[in-house]
CSV table of C-alpha atoms in Angstrom, one decimal:
chain,number,residue,atom,x,y,z
A,1,UNK,CA,26.6,106.2,53.0
A,2,UNK,CA,28.9,109.2,52.9
A,3,UNK,CA,31.0,107.7,50.0
A,4,UNK,CA,27.8,107.4,47.9
A,5,UNK,CA,26.9,111.0,48.5
A,6,UNK,CA,30.3,112.1,47.5
A,7,UNK,CA,30.1,110.1,44.2
A,8,UNK,CA,26.7,111.6,43.4
A,9,UNK,CA,28.1,115.0,44.0
A,10,UNK,CA,31.0,114.3,41.7
A,11,UNK,CA,28.7,113.2,38.9
A,12,UNK,CA,26.6,116.2,39.4
A,13,UNK,CA,29.6,118.5,39.1
A,14,UNK,CA,30.7,116.7,35.9
A,15,UNK,CA,27.3,117.0,34.3
A,16,UNK,CA,26.9,120.6,35.5
A,17,UNK,CA,30.3,121.5,33.9
A,18,UNK,CA,29.3,119.9,30.6
A,19,UNK,CA,25.9,121.7,30.7
A,20,UNK,CA,27.4,125.1,31.3
A,21,UNK,CA,29.8,124.7,28.4
A,22,UNK,CA,33.0,124.3,30.4
A,23,UNK,CA,35.8,122.9,28.4
A,24,UNK,CA,37.2,119.5,28.8
A,25,UNK,CA,40.2,120.6,30.8
A,26,UNK,CA,38.1,122.3,33.5
A,27,UNK,CA,35.9,119.2,33.7
A,28,UNK,CA,38.9,117.0,34.3
A,29,UNK,CA,40.2,119.3,37.0
A,30,UNK,CA,36.9,119.2,38.7
A,31,UNK,CA,36.8,115.4,38.5
A,32,UNK,CA,40.4,115.2,39.9
A,33,UNK,CA,39.5,117.4,42.8
A,34,UNK,CA,36.4,115.3,43.5
A,35,UNK,CA,38.5,112.1,43.4
A,36,UNK,CA,41.0,113.6,45.8
A,37,UNK,CA,38.3,114.5,48.2
A,38,UNK,CA,36.9,110.9,48.0
A,39,UNK,CA,40.4,109.5,48.6
A,40,UNK,CA,40.9,111.7,51.6
A,41,UNK,CA,37.6,110.7,53.0
A,42,UNK,CA,38.4,107.0,52.5
A,43,UNK,CA,41.9,107.3,54.0
A,44,UNK,CA,40.7,109.2,57.1
A,45,UNK,CA,38.2,107.2,59.2
A,46,UNK,CA,35.2,108.9,60.7
A,47,UNK,CA,35.7,110.5,64.0
A,48,UNK,CA,33.0,108.4,65.5
A,49,UNK,CA,34.7,105.2,64.3
A,50,UNK,CA,38.0,106.5,65.8
A,51,UNK,CA,36.3,107.0,69.1
A,52,UNK,CA,34.8,103.5,69.0
A,53,UNK,CA,38.2,102.1,68.3
A,54,UNK,CA,39.8,104.0,71.2
A,55,UNK,CA,37.0,102.8,73.5
A,56,UNK,CA,37.5,99.2,72.5
A,57,UNK,CA,41.2,99.4,73.0
A,58,UNK,CA,40.7,101.1,76.3
A,59,UNK,CA,38.3,98.4,77.4
A,60,UNK,CA,40.8,95.7,76.3
A,61,UNK,CA,43.5,97.4,78.4
A,62,UNK,CA,41.2,97.7,81.4
A,63,UNK,CA,40.4,94.0,81.1
A,64,UNK,CA,44.1,93.1,80.8
A,65,UNK,CA,45.0,95.2,83.8
A,66,UNK,CA,42.2,93.6,85.8
A,67,UNK,CA,43.3,90.1,84.9
A,68,UNK,CA,46.9,91.1,85.7
A,69,UNK,CA,46.0,92.5,89.1
A,70,UNK,CA,43.9,89.4,89.9
A,71,UNK,CA,46.8,87.1,89.0
A,72,UNK,CA,49.2,89.3,91.0
A,73,UNK,CA,47.0,89.3,94.1
A,74,UNK,CA,46.6,85.5,93.8
A,75,UNK,CA,50.4,85.0,93.5
A,76,UNK,CA,51.1,87.3,96.5
A,77,UNK,CA,48.5,85.4,98.5
A,78,UNK,CA,50.1,82.0,97.7
A,79,UNK,CA,53.5,83.3,98.6
A,80,UNK,CA,52.2,84.7,101.9
A,81,UNK,CA,50.5,81.5,102.8
A,82,UNK,CA,53.5,79.4,101.9
A,83,UNK,CA,55.8,81.7,103.9
A,84,UNK,CA,53.5,81.7,106.9
A,85,UNK,CA,53.2,77.9,106.8
A,86,UNK,CA,57.0,77.6,106.6
A,87,UNK,CA,57.5,80.0,109.5
A,88,UNK,CA,55.0,78.1,111.6
A,89,UNK,CA,56.7,74.7,110.9
A,90,UNK,CA,60.1,76.2,111.6
A,91,UNK,CA,58.9,77.7,114.9
A,92,UNK,CA,57.2,74.4,115.9
A,93,UNK,CA,60.5,72.6,115.3
A,94,UNK,CA,62.7,75.2,117.0
A,95,UNK,CA,60.5,75.7,120.1
A,96,UNK,CA,59.6,72.5,122.0
A,97,UNK,CA,56.1,72.3,123.5
A,98,UNK,CA,56.0,73.2,127.2
A,99,UNK,CA,53.4,72.1,129.6
A,100,UNK,CA,51.5,75.1,131.2
A,101,UNK,CA,53.0,74.5,134.7
A,102,UNK,CA,56.5,73.6,133.8
A,103,UNK,CA,57.8,77.1,133.4
A,104,UNK,CA,56.3,78.2,136.7
A,105,UNK,CA,57.7,75.2,138.5
A,106,UNK,CA,61.1,75.8,137.0
A,107,UNK,CA,61.1,79.5,138.0
A,108,UNK,CA,59.9,78.7,141.5
A,109,UNK,CA,62.6,76.1,141.9
A,110,UNK,CA,65.3,78.5,140.8
A,111,UNK,CA,64.0,81.3,143.1
A,112,UNK,CA,63.8,78.9,146.1
A,113,UNK,CA,67.1,77.2,145.6
A,114,UNK,CA,68.8,76.7,149.0
A,115,UNK,CA,72.6,76.6,149.2
A,116,UNK,CA,73.2,77.2,152.9
A,117,UNK,CA,71.9,76.2,156.3
A,118,UNK,CA,72.5,77.1,159.9
A,119,UNK,CA,73.9,74.5,162.4
A,120,UNK,CA,73.4,75.5,166.0
A,121,UNK,CA,75.3,73.7,168.7
A,122,UNK,CA,74.2,74.9,172.1
A,123,UNK,CA,74.2,78.7,171.9
A,124,UNK,CA,76.7,78.9,169.0
A,125,UNK,CA,75.5,79.1,165.3
A,126,UNK,CA,77.6,78.0,162.4
A,127,UNK,CA,76.9,78.4,158.7
A,128,UNK,CA,77.2,75.4,156.4
A,129,UNK,CA,77.3,75.1,152.6
A,130,UNK,CA,75.0,72.4,151.2
A,131,UNK,CA,75.7,69.7,148.6
A,132,UNK,CA,73.4,69.1,145.6
A,133,UNK,CA,71.7,65.7,145.8
A,134,UNK,CA,68.3,64.2,146.7
A,135,UNK,CA,69.2,63.7,150.3
A,136,UNK,CA,69.9,67.4,150.7
A,137,UNK,CA,66.6,68.3,148.9
A,138,UNK,CA,64.8,66.1,151.4
A,139,UNK,CA,66.5,67.7,154.3
A,140,UNK,CA,65.7,71.2,153.0
A,141,UNK,CA,62.0,70.3,152.7
A,142,UNK,CA,62.1,69.2,156.4
A,143,UNK,CA,63.7,72.4,157.4
A,144,UNK,CA,61.2,74.5,155.5
A,145,UNK,CA,58.5,73.1,157.7
A,146,UNK,CA,60.4,73.6,160.9
A,147,UNK,CA,64.0,73.4,162.2
A,148,UNK,CA,65.3,69.9,162.5
A,149,UNK,CA,66.5,69.2,166.1
A,150,UNK,CA,68.6,66.1,166.8
A,151,UNK,CA,70.0,64.7,170.0
A,152,UNK,CA,73.6,63.6,169.1
A,153,UNK,CA,76.0,61.3,170.9
A,154,UNK,CA,79.8,61.2,170.6
A,155,UNK,CA,81.3,58.3,168.8
A,156,UNK,CA,85.0,57.3,168.9
A,157,UNK,CA,86.3,60.8,169.6
A,158,UNK,CA,85.9,62.2,166.1
A,159,UNK,CA,82.2,62.5,165.4
A,160,UNK,CA,78.7,63.1,166.7
A,161,UNK,CA,75.8,61.0,165.4
A,162,UNK,CA,72.0,61.1,166.0
A,163,UNK,CA,68.8,59.7,164.5
A,164,UNK,CA,67.0,61.9,161.9
A,165,UNK,CA,63.6,60.3,162.6
A,166,UNK,CA,63.0,59.5,158.9
A,167,UNK,CA,64.9,58.2,155.9
A,168,UNK,CA,66.3,60.2,153.0
A,169,UNK,CA,67.4,59.1,149.5
A,170,UNK,CA,71.1,58.0,149.6
A,171,UNK,CA,73.9,58.3,147.1
A,172,UNK,CA,76.6,56.7,149.2
A,173,UNK,CA,80.3,56.6,148.3
A,174,UNK,CA,83.5,55.7,150.1
A,175,UNK,CA,84.5,59.0,151.7
A,176,UNK,CA,87.4,60.2,153.9
A,177,UNK,CA,85.7,62.8,156.1
A,178,UNK,CA,87.3,65.9,157.6
A,179,UNK,CA,86.4,68.2,160.5
A,180,UNK,CA,83.3,70.2,159.7
A,181,UNK,CA,81.8,67.5,157.3
A,182,UNK,CA,78.1,66.7,157.7
A,183,UNK,CA,76.9,63.4,156.2
A,184,UNK,CA,74.0,61.0,156.1
A,185,UNK,CA,74.7,57.5,157.4
A,186,UNK,CA,72.5,54.5,156.7
A,187,UNK,CA,69.9,56.8,155.2
A,188,UNK,CA,68.4,57.9,158.5
A,189,UNK,CA,71.2,59.2,160.8
A,190,UNK,CA,73.0,62.5,160.7
A,191,UNK,CA,76.8,62.6,161.5
A,192,UNK,CA,78.9,65.7,162.0
A,193,UNK,CA,82.7,65.4,162.3
A,194,UNK,CA,85.3,67.2,164.4
A,195,UNK,CA,87.9,64.6,163.3
A,196,UNK,CA,88.4,62.3,160.4
A,197,UNK,CA,87.0,58.9,159.3
A,198,UNK,CA,86.8,56.7,156.2
A,199,UNK,CA,83.4,55.1,155.4
A,200,UNK,CA,80.5,55.0,153.0
A,201,UNK,CA,78.4,58.1,153.4
A,202,UNK,CA,76.1,60.5,151.5
A,203,UNK,CA,77.5,64.0,151.8
A,204,UNK,CA,75.1,66.7,153.0
A,205,UNK,CA,77.4,69.8,153.6
A,206,UNK,CA,80.4,71.3,155.3
A,207,UNK,CA,80.8,73.9,158.0
A,208,UNK,CA,82.2,77.2,156.4
A,209,UNK,CA,84.2,78.5,159.4
A,210,UNK,CA,85.6,75.9,161.9
A,211,UNK,CA,86.6,78.5,164.5
A,212,UNK,CA,85.1,77.2,167.8
A,213,UNK,CA,83.6,74.2,166.1
A,214,UNK,CA,85.4,71.5,168.1
A,215,UNK,CA,85.0,73.3,171.4
A,216,UNK,CA,81.2,73.7,170.8
A,217,UNK,CA,80.8,70.0,170.2
A,218,UNK,CA,82.8,69.0,173.3
A,219,UNK,CA,83.2,65.4,174.3
A,220,UNK,CA,79.7,64.4,175.4
A,221,UNK,CA,76.2,64.5,174.0
A,222,UNK,CA,74.9,67.7,172.4
A,223,UNK,CA,71.7,69.0,170.9
A,224,UNK,CA,72.1,70.2,167.3
A,225,UNK,CA,69.5,72.3,165.4
A,226,UNK,CA,69.6,72.4,161.6
A,227,UNK,CA,67.6,75.3,160.1
A,228,UNK,CA,67.5,77.5,157.0
A,229,UNK,CA,69.2,80.9,157.0
């Protein structure tokens, strides 16, 4: 529309120049100026058109950025999920499943572990260090309930033996006993030594300090009390 208006103006200028008696040189100069104006108008787009172009480019950039952001968020989400799944799988392999009560039982066992007991002969109390086996565990459970009192008889001048009243698990082995040894014989008898013997026993413990041990046992029957410290 604007180009047509400019051409009409150009023609009007030419005709006006001719009518007013302008010379041919002036007319050509006017035409040249008009053509220059037209060329400038053609080479420089309208401001409105430039704004529309900028708006379209801006819209395209916004759309591109939106797509880029969506793709980035999706990629980050996928990486996070994969990493989480990998960590969970690694953790499952590294940490074995534990039953709810296992930890509590283990901690309670460690806290209540017994390594010593008292052995009272008459009025004298001796300390004994316990072995680690099932027979000792059974004896400890008995002593938890109440002290274990046994009437013991002398045998062959090197030991005292008496009935426990129940049977305990055995792990017998051929043993050369020494003074102070405490053993389980035949699964249901306790034997304490003030001499030496060689037989198949299950070891229970040993007196820590033998000072006065043989004198306390004497040569006859005695009452021996086993209890926890």
